[in-house]
Tab-separated table of C-alpha atoms in Angstrom:
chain	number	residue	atom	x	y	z
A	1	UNK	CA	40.820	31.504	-10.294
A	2	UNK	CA	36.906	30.599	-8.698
A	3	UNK	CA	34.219	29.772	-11.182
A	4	UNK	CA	32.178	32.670	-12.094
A	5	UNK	CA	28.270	32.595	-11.721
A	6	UNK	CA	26.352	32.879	-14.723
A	7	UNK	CA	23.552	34.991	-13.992
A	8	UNK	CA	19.941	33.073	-14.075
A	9	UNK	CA	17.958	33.365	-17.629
A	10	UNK	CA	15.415	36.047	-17.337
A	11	UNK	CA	12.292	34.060	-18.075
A	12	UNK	CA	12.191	30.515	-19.558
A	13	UNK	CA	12.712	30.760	-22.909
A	14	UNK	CA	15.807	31.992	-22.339
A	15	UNK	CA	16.309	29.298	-19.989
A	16	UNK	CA	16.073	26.639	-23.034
A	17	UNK	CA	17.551	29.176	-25.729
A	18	UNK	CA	20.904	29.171	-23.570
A	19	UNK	CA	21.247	25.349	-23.524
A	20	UNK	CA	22.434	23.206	-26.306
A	21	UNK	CA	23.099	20.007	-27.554
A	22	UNK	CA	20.980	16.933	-25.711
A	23	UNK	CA	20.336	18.646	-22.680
A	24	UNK	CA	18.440	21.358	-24.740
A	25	UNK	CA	16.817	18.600	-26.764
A	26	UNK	CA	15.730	16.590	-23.495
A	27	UNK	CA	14.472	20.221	-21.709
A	28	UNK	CA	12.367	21.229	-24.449
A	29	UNK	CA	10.868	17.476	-24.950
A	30	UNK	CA	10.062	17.821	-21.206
A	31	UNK	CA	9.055	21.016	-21.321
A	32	UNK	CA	6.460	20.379	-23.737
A	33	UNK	CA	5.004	17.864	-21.928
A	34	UNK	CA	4.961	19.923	-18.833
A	35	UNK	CA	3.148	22.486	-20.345
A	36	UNK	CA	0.478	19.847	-22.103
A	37	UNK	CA	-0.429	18.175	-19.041
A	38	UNK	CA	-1.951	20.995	-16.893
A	39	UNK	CA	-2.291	24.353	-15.985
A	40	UNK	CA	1.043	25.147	-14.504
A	41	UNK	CA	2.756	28.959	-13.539
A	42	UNK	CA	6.377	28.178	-15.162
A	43	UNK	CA	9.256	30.303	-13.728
A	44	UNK	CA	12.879	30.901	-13.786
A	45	UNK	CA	14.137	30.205	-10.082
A	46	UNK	CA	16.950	28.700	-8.216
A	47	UNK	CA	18.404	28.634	-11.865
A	48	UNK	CA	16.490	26.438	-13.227
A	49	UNK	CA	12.466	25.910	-14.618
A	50	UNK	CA	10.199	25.355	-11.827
A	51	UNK	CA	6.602	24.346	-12.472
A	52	UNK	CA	4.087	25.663	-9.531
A	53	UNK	CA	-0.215	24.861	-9.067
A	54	UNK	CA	-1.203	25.099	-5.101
A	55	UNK	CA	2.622	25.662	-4.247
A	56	UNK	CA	5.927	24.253	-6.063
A	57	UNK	CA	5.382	21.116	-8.254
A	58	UNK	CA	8.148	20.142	-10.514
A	59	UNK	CA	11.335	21.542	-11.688
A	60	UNK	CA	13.487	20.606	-14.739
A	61	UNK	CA	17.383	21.403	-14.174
A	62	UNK	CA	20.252	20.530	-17.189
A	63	UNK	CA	23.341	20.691	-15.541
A	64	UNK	CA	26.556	19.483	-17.664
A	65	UNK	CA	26.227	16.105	-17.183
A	66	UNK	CA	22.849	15.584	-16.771
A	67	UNK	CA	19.009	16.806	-16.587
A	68	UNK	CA	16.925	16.594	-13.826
A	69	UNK	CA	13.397	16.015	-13.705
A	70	UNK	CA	12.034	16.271	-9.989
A	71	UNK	CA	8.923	16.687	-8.075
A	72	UNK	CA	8.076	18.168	-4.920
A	73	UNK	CA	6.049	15.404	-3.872
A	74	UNK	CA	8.290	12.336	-6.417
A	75	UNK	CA	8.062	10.305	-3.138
A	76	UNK	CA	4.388	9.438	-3.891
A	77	UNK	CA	5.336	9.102	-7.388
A	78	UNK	CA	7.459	6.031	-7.433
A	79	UNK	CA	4.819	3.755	-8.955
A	80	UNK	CA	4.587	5.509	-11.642
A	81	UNK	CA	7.825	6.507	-12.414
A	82	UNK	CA	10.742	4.030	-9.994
A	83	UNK	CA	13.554	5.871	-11.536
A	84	UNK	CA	12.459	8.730	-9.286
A	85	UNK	CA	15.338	9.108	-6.645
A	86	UNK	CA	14.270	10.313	-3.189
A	87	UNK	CA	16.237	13.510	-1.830
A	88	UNK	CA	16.361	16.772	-0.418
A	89	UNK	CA	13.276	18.267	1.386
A	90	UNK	CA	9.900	17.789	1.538
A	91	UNK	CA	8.862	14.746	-0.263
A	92	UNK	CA	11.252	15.805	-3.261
A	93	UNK	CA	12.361	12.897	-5.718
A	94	UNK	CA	13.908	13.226	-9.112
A	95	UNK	CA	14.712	11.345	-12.080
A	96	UNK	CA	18.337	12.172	-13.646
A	97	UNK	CA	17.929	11.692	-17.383
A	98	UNK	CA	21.479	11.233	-19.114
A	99	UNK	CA	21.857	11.541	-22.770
A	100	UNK	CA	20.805	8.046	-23.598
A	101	UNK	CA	17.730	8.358	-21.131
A	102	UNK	CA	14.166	7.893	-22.231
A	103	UNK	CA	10.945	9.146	-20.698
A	104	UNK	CA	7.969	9.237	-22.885
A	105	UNK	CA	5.984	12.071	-23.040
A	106	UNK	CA	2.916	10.451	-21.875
A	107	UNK	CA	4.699	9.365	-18.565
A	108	UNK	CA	6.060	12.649	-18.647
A	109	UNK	CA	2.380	14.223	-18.730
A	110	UNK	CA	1.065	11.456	-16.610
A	111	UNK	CA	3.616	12.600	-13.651
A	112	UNK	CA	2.885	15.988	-13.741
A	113	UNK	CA	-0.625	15.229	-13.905
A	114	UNK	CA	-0.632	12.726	-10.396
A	115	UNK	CA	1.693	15.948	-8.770
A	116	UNK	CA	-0.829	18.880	-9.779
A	117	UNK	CA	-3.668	16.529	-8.336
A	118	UNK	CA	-1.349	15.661	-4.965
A	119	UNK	CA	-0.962	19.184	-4.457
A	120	UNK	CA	-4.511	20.214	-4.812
A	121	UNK	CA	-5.718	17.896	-2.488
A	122	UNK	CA	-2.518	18.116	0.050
A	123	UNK	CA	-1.909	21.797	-0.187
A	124	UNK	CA	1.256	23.710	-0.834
A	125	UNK	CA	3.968	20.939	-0.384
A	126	UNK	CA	6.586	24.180	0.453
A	127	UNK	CA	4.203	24.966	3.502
A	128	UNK	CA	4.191	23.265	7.006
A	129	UNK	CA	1.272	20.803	7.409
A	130	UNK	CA	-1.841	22.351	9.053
A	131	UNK	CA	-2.843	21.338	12.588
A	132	UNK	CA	-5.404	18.439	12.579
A	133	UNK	CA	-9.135	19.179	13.739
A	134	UNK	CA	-8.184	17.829	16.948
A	135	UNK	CA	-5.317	19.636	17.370
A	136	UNK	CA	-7.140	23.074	17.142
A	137	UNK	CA	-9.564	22.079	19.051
A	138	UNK	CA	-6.652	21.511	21.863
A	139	UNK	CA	-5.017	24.625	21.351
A	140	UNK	CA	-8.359	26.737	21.469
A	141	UNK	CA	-8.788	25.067	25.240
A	142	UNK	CA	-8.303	27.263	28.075
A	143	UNK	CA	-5.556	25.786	30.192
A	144	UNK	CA	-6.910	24.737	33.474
A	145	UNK	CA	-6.424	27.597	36.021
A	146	UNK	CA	-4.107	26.623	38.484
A	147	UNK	CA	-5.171	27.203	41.966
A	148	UNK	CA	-2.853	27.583	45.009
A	149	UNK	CA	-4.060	27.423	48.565
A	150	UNK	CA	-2.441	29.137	51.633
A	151	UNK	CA	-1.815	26.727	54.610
A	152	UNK	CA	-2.578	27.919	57.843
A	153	UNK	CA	0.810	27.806	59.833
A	154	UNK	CA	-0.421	27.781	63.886
């Protein structure tokens, strides 16, 4: 018999309420320190809390094994936190946090923080990278007119 979907929580709070034992304790410890750090839009999507400012930022997944703490750009990340694990698109890294994984709060915070700030000053990390100055400048140039001449056949 296949698995059957369980439909996505309705908002995030009901996100956390449906989880239980560690994986609820490690989301909400996260999730606090999420929400302390900066000014974030928090949603339920793909399944799972997503964190956006200036385009996707973070997400926090707990899956039965495991949690997962990841961020858009966790690429750039990796000297403040090395036990973020490069994957999937974009510049996406995350950290899989186990039951007997720590992250304090204040490295917690000081991630988000670094990945609000990279996505101010890079832009949307979900959006295709804007065409340098010099780039527009080439694609604003008129193509050279191509000129054909007629030979004179005696």
């Amino acid at each position: 018999m296949p698995m059957q979907k369980t439909p996505p929580a309705a908002n995030p709070d009901a996100y956390v309420a449906a989880l239980d034992g560690w994986q609820r304790a490690q989301v909400v410890k996260l999730r606090k320190a999420v929400r302390g750090a900066a000014e974030l839009e928090e949603v339920v999507k793909w399944g799972h809390l997503v964190y956006f400012s200036d385009g996707p930022v973070l997400l926090i997944r707990a899956e039965p094994a495991r949690v997962l703490f990841g961020f858009w750009r966790g690429k750039r990340l990796g000297a403040i936190e090395p036990r973020l694990k490069p994957g999937g698109q974009y510049e996406l890294a995350t950290m899989e946090l186990r039951e007997d994984t720590v992250i304090s709060p204040a490295k917690a915070s000081e991630l988000v923080r670094e990945a609000v700030a990279l996505n101010r000053s890079l832009g949307n990390p979900a959006v295709p990278a804007k065409k340098t100055a010099a780039g527009k400048a080439l694609a604003k140039k008129p193509a050279a007119k191509k000129t054909t001449t007629k030979s004179k056949t005696p």
